[in-house]
Coordinates of N, CA and C in Angstrom, one line a residue:
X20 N 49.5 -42.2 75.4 CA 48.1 -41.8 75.7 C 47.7 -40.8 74.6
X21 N 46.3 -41.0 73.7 CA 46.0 -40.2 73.2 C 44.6 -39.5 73.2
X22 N 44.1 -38.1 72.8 CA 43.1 -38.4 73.4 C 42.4 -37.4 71.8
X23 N 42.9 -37.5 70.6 CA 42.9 -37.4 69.3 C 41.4 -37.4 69.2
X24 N 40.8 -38.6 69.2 CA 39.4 -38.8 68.8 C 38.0 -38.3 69.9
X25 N 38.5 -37.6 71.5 CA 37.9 -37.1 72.2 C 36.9 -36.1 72.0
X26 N 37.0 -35.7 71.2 CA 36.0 -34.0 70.9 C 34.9 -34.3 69.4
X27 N 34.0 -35.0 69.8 CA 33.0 -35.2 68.3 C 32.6 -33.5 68.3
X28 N 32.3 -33.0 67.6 CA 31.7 -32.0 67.1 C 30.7 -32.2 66.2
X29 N 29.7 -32.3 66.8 CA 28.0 -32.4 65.8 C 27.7 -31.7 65.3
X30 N 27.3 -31.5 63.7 CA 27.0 -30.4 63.0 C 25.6 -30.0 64.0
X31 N 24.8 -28.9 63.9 CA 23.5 -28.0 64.6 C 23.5 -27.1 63.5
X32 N 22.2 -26.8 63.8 CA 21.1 -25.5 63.0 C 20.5 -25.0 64.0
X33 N 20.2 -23.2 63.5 CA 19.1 -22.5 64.2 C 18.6 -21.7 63.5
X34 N 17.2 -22.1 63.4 CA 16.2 -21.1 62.5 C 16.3 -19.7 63.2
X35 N 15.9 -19.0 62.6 CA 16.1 -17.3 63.0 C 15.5 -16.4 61.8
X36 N 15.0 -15.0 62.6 CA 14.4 -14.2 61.2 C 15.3 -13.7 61.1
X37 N 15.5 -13.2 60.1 CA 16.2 -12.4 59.5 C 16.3 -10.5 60.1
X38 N 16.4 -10.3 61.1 CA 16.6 -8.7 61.5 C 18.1 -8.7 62.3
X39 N 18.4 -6.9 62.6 CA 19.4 -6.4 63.2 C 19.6 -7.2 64.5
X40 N 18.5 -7.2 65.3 CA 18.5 -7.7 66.6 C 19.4 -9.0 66.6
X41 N 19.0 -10.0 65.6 CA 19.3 -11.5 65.4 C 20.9 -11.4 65.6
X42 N 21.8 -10.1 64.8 CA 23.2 -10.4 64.4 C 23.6 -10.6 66.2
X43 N 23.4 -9.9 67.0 CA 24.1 -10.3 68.3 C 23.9 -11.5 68.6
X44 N 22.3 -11.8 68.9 CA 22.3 -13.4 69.3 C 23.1 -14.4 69.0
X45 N 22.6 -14.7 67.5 CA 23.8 -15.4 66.5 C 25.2 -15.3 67.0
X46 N 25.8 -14.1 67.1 CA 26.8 -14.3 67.7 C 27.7 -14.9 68.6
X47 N 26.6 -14.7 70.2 CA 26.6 -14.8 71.1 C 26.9 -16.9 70.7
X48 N 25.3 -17.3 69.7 CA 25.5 -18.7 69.9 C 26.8 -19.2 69.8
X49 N 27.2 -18.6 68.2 CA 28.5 -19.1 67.5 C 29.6 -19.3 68.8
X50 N 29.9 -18.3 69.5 CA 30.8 -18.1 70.7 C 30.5 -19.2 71.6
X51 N 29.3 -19.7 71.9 CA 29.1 -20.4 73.0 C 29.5 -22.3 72.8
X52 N 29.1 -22.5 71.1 CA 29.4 -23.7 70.6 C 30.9 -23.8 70.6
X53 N 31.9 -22.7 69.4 CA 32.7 -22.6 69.1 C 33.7 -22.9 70.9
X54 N 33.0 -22.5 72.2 CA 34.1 -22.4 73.2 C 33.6 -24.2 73.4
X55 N 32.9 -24.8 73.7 CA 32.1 -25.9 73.9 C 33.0 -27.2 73.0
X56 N 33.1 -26.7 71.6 CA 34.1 -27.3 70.7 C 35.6 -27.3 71.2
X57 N 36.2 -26.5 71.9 CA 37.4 -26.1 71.8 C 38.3 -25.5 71.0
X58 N 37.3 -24.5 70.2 CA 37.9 -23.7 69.3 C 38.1 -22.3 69.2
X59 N 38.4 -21.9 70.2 CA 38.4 -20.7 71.2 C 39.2 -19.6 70.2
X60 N 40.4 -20.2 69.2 CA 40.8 -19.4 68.4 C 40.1 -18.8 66.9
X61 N 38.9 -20.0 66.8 CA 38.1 -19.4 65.8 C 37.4 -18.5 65.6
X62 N 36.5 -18.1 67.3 CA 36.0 -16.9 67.3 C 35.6 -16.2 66.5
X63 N 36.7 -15.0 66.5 CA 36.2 -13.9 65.8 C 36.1 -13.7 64.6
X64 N 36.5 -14.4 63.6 CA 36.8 -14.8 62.5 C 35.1 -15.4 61.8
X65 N 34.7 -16.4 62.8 CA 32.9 -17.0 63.3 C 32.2 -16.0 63.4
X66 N 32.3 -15.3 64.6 CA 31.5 -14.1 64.5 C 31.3 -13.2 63.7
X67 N 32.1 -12.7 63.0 CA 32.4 -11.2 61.9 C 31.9 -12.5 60.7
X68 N 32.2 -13.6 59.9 CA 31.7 -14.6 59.0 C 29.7 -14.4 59.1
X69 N 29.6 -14.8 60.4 CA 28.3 -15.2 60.7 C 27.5 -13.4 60.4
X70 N 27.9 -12.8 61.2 CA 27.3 -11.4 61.0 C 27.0 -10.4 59.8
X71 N 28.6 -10.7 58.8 CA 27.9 -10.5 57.4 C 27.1 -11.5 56.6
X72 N 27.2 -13.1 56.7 CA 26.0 -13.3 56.2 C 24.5 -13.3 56.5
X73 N 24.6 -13.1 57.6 CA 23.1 -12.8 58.0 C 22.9 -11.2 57.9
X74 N 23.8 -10.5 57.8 CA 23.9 -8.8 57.5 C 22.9 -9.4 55.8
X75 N 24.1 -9.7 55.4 CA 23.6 -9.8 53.4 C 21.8 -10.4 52.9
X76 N 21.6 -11.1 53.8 CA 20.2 -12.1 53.8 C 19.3 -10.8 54.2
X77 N 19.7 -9.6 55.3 CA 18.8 -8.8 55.8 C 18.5 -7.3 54.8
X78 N 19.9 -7.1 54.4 CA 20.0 -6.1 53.3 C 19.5 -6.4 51.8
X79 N 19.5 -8.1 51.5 CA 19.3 -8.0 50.0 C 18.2 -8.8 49.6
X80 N 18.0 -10.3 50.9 CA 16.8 -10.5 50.7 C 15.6 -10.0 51.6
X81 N 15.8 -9.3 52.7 CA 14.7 -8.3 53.1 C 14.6 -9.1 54.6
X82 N 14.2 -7.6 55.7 CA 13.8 -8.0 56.9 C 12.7 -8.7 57.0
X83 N 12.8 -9.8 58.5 CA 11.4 -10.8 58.3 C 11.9 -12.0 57.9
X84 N 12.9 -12.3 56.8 CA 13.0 -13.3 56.1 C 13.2 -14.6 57.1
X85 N 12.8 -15.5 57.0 CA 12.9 -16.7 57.3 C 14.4 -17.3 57.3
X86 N 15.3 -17.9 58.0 CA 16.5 -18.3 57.1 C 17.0 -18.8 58.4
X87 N 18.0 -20.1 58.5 CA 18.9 -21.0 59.2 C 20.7 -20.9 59.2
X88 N 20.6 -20.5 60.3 CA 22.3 -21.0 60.7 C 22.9 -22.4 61.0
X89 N 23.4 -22.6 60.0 CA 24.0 -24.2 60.2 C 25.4 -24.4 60.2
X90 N 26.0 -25.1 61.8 CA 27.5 -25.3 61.7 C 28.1 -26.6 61.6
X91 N 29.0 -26.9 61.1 CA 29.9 -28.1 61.1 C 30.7 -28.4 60.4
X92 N 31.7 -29.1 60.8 CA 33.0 -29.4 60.5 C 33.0 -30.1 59.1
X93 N 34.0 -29.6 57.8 CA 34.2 -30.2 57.3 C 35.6 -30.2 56.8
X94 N 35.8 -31.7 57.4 CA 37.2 -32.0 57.1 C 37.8 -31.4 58.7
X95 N 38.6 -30.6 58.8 CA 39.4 -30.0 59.7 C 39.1 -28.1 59.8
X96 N 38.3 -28.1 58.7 CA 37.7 -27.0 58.8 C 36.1 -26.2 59.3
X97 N 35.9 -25.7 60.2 CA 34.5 -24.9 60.2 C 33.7 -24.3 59.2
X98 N 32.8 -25.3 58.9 CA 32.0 -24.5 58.1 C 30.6 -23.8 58.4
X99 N 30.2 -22.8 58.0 CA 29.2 -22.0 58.3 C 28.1 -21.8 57.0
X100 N 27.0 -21.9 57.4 CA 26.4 -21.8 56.5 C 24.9 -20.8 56.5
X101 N 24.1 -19.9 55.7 CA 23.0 -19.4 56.1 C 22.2 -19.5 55.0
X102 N 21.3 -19.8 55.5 CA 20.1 -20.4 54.6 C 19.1 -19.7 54.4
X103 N 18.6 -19.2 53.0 CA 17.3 -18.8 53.2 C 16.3 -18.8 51.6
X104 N 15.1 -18.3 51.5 CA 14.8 -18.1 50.5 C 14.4 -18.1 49.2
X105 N 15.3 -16.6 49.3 CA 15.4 -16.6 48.0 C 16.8 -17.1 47.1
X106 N 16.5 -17.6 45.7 CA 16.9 -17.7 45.1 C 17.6 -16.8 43.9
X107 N 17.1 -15.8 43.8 CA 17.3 -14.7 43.1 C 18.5 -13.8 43.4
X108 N 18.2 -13.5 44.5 CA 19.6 -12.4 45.5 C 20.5 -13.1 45.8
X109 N 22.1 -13.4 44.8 CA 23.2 -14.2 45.2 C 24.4 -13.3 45.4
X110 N 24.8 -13.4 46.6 CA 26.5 -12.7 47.3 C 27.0 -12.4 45.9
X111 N 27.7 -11.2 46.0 CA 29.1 -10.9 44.8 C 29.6 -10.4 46.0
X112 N 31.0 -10.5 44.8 CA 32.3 -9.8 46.1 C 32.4 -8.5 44.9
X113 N 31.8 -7.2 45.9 CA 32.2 -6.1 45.3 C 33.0 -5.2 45.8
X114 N 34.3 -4.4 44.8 CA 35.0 -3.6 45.0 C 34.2 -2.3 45.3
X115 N 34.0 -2.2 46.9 CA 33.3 -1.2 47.3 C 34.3 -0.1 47.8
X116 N 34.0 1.3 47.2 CA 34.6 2.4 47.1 C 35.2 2.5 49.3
X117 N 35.7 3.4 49.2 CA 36.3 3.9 51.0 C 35.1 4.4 51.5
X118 N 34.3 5.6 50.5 CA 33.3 6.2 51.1 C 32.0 5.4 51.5
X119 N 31.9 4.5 50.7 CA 30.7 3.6 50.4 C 30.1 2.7 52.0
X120 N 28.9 2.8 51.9 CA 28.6 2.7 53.3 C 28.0 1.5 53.7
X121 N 28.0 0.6 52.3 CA 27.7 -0.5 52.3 C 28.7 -1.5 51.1
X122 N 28.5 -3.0 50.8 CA 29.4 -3.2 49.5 C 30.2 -4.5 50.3
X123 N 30.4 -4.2 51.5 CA 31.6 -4.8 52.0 C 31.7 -6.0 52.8
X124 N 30.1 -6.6 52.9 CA 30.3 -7.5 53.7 C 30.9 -9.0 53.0
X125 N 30.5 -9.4 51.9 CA 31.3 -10.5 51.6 C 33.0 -10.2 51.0
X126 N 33.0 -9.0 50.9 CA 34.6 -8.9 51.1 C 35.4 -9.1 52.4
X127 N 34.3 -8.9 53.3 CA 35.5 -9.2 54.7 C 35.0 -10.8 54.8
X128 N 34.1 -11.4 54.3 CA 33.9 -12.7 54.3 C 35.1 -13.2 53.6
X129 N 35.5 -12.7 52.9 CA 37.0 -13.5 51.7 C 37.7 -13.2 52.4
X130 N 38.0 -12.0 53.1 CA 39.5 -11.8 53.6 C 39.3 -13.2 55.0
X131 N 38.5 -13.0 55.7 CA 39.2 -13.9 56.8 C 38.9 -15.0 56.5
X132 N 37.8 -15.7 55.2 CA 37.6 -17.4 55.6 C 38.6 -17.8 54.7
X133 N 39.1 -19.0 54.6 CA 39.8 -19.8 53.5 C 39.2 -19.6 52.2
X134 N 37.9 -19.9 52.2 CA 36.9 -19.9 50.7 C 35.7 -19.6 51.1
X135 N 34.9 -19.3 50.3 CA 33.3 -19.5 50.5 C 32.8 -20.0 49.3
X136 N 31.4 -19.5 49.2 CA 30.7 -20.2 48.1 C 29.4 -19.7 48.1
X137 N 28.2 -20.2 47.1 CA 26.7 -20.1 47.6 C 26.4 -21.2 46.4
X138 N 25.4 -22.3 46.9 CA 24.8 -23.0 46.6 C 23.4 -23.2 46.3
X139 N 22.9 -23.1 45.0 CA 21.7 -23.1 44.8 C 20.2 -24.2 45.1
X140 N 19.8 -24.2 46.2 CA 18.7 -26.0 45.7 C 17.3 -25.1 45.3
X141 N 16.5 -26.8 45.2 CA 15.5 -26.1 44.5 C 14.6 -25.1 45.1
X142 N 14.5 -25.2 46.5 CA 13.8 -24.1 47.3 C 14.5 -23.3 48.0
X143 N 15.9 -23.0 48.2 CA 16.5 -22.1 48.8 C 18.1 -21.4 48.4
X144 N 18.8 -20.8 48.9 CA 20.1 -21.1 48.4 C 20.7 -21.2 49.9
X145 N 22.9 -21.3 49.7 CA 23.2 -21.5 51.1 C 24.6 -20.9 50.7
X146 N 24.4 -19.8 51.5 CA 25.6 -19.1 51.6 C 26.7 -19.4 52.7
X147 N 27.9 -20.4 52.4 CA 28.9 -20.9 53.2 C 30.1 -20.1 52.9
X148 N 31.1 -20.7 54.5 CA 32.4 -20.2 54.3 C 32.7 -21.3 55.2
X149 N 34.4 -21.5 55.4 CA 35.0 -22.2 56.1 C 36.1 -21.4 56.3
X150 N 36.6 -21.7 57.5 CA 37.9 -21.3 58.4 C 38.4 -22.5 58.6
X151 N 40.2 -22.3 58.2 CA 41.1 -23.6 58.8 C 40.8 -23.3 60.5
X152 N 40.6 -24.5 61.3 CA 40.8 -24.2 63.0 C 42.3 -24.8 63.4
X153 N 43.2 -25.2 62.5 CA 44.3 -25.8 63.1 C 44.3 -27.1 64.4
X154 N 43.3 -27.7 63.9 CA 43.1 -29.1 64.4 C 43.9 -30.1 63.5
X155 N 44.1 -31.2 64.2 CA 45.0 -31.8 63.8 C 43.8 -33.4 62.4
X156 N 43.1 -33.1 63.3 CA 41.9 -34.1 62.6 C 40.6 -33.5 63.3
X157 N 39.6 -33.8 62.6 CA 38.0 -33.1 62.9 C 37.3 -33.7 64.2
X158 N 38.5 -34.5 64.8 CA 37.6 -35.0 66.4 C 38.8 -34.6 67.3
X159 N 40.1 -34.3 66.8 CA 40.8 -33.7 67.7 C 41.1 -32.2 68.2
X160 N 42.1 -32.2 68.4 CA 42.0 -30.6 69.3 C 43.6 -29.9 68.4
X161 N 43.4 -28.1 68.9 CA 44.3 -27.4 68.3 C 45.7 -27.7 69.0
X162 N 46.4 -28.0 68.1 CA 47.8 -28.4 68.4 C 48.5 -27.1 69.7
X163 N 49.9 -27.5 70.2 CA 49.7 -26.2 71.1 C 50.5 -27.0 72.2
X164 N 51.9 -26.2 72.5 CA 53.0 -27.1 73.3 C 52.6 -27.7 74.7
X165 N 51.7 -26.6 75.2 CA 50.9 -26.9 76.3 C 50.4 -28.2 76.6
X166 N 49.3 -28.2 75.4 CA 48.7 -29.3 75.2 C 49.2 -30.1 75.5
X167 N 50.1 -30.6 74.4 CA 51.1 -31.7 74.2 C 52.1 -32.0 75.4
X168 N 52.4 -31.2 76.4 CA 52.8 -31.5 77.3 C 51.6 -32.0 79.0
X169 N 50.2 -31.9 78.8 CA 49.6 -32.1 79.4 C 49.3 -33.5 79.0
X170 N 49.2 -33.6 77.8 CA 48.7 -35.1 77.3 C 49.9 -35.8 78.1
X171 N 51.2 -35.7 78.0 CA 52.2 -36.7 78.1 C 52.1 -36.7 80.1
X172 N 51.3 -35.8 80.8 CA 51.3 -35.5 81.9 C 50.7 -36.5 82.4
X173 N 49.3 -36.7 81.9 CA 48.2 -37.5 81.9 C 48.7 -38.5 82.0
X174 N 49.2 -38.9 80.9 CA 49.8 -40.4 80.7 C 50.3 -40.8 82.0
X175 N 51.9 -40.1 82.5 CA 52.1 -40.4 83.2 C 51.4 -40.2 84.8
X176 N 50.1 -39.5 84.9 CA 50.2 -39.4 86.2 C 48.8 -40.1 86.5
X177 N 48.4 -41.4 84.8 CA 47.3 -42.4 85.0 C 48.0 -43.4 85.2
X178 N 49.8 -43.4 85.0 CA 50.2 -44.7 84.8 C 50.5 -44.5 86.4
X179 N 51.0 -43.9 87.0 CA 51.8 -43.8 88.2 C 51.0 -42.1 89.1
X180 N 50.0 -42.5 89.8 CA 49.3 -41.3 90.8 C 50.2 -40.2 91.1
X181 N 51.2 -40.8 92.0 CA 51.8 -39.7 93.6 C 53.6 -40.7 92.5
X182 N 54.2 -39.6 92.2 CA 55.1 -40.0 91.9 C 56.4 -40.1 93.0
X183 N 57.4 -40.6 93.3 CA 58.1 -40.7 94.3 C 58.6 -40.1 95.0
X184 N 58.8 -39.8 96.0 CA 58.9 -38.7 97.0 C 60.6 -38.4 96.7
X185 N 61.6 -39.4 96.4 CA 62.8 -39.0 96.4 C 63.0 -38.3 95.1
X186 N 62.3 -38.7 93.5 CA 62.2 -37.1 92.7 C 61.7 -36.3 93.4
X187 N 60.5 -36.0 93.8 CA 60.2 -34.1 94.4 C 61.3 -33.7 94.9
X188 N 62.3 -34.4 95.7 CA 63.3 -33.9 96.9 C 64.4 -33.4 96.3
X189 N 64.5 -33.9 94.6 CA 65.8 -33.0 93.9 C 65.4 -32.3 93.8
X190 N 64.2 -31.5 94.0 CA 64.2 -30.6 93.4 C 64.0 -29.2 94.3
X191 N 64.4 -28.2 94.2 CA 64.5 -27.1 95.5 C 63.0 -26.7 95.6
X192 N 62.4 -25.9 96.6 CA 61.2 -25.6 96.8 C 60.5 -24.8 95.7
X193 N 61.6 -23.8 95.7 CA 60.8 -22.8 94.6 C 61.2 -23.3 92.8
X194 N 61.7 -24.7 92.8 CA 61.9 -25.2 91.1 C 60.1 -25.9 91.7
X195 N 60.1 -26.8 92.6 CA 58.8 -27.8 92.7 C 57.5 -26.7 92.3
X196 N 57.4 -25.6 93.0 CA 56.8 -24.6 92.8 C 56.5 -24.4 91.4
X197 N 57.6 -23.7 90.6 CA 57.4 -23.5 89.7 C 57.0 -24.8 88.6
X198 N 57.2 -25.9 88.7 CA 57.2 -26.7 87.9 C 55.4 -27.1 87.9
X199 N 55.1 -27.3 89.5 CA 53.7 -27.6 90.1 C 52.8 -26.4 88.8
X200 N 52.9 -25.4 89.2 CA 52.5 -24.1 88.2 C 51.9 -23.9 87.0
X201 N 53.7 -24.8 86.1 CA 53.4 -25.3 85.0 C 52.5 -26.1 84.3
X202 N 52.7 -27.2 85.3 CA 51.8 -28.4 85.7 C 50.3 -27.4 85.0
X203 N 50.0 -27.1 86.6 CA 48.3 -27.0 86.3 C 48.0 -25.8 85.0
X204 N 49.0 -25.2 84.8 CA 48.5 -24.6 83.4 C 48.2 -25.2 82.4
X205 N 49.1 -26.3 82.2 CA 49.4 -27.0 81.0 C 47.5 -27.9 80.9
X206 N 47.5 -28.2 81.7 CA 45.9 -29.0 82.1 C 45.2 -28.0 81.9
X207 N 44.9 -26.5 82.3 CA 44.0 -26.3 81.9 C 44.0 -25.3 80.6
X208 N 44.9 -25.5 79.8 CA 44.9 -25.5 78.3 C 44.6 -26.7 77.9
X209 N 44.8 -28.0 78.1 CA 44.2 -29.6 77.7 C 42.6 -29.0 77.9
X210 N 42.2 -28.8 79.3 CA 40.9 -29.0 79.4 C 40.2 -27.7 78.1
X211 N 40.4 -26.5 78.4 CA 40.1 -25.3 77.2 C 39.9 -25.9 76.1
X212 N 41.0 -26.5 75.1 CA 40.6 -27.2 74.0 C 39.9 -28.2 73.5
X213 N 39.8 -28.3 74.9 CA 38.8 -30.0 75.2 C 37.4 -29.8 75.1
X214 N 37.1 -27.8 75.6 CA 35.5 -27.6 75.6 C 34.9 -27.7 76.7
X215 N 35.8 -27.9 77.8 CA 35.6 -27.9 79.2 C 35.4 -26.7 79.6
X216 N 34.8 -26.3 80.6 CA 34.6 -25.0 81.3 C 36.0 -25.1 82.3
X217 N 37.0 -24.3 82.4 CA 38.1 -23.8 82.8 C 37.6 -23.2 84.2
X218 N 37.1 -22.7 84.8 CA 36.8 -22.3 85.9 C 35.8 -23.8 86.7
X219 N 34.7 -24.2 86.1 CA 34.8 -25.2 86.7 C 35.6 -25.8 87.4
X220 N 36.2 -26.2 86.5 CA 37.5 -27.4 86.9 C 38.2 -26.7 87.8
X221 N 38.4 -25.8 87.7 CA 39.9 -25.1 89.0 C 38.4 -25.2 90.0
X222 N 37.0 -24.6 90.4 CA 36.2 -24.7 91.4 C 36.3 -26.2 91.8
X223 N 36.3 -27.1 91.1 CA 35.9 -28.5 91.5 C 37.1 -28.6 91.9
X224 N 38.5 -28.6 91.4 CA 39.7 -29.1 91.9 C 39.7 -28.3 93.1
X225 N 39.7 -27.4 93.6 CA 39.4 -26.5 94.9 C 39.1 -27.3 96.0
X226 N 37.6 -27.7 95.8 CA 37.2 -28.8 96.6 C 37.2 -29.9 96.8
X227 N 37.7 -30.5 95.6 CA 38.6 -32.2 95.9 C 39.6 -31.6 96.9
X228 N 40.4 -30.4 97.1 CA 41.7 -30.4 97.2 C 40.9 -30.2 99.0
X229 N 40.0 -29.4 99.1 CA 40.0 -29.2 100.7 C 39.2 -30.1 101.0
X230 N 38.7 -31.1 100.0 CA 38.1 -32.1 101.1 C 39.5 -33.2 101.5
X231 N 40.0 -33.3 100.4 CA 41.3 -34.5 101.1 C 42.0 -33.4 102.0
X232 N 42.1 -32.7 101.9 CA 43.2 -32.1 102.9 C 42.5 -32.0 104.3
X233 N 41.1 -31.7 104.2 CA 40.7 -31.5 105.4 C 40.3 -32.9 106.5
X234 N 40.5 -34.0 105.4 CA 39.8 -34.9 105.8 C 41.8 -35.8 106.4
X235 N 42.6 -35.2 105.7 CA 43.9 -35.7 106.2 C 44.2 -35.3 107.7
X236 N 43.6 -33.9 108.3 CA 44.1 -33.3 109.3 C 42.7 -33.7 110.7

């Protein structure tokens, strides 16, 4: 059972002006996609990326400015991109002094993305970066023993429901326990990387669970 090709990830844009206010929002989106994707470890890496270049567009090409946030995968990597403009004001990476109170934002852009870049067209430029997310392919999910033991879970518990009552019985109360435990963690790290909402699922399994049970008694 595989479930490799499960997670398409659509590249998306969002126009935005260019002010202080915008860096939270922005933020806030990147988090809400990036959890949606199942890429829960990219975070902060997205956020602090995204915030200096929309920081850089506000400081060098000016508050007000017109300009787009655009995300999507390329290859196995997240890429980010912000659009605006001007043409004239292009990112350097400058060796900004300790005291210096500005200088720094595309240097922490190098430290955490793999690369960046900026791209000239004829009406704008496009300041990108990419982060490896440790996916295994750009529609699958982050590798992770958990995982991989929920997948093989799956498998068997689509091939065969309610497995045989004389395995449960080797096993002492408190091994069944713990194993049961494992069980539902391991699923809801499957579902996490999957982009599923994790509380959901434990709310809904809640109520499958007390409707069969209540409807057993």
């Amino acid at each position: 059972m595989t479930h490799e090709a499960c997670m398409p990830r659509r590249p998306w844009d969002l126009a935005f002006t260019a002010e202080p206010a915008e860096v939270a929002a922005l933020r806030r989106v990147m988090r809400l996609h990036l959890g949606a994707w199942g890429l829960h470890g990219t975070v902060d890496q997205a956020q602090l990326c995204v915030s200096e270049l929309v920081t850089n567009v506000i400081t060098h090409t000016g508050r007000g400015t017109p300009a787009t946030l655009a995300v999507s995968m390329s290859g196995t990597y997240l890429r980010i991109e912000v659009h605006d403009p001007d043409t004239r004001a292009l990112p350097t990476l400058l060796d900004a002094a300790p005291e210096a109170e500005g200088g720094r934002g595309m240097a922490l852009v190098n430290a955490v993305a793999d690369r960046w870049g900026v791209q000239l067209r004829p009406d704008h430029k496009v300041t990108w970066c990419e982060l490896a997310t440790g996916l295994s392919t750009p529609n699958g999910h982050v590798e992770s023993p958990g995982v991989s033991r929920a997948e093989a879970l799956l498998g068997v518990y689509t091939s065969v429901k309610r497995p045989p009552r004389s395995a449960v019985h080797r096993l002492s109360a408190g091994q069944a326990e713990d194993v049961a435990i494992a069980a539902i963690a391991d699923f809801l790290r499957w579902l996490r990387v999957h982009g599923y909402d994790v509380d959901d699922a434990l709310d809904r399994a809640q109520t499958h669970f007390e409707v069969e049970t209540g409807a057993a008694t």
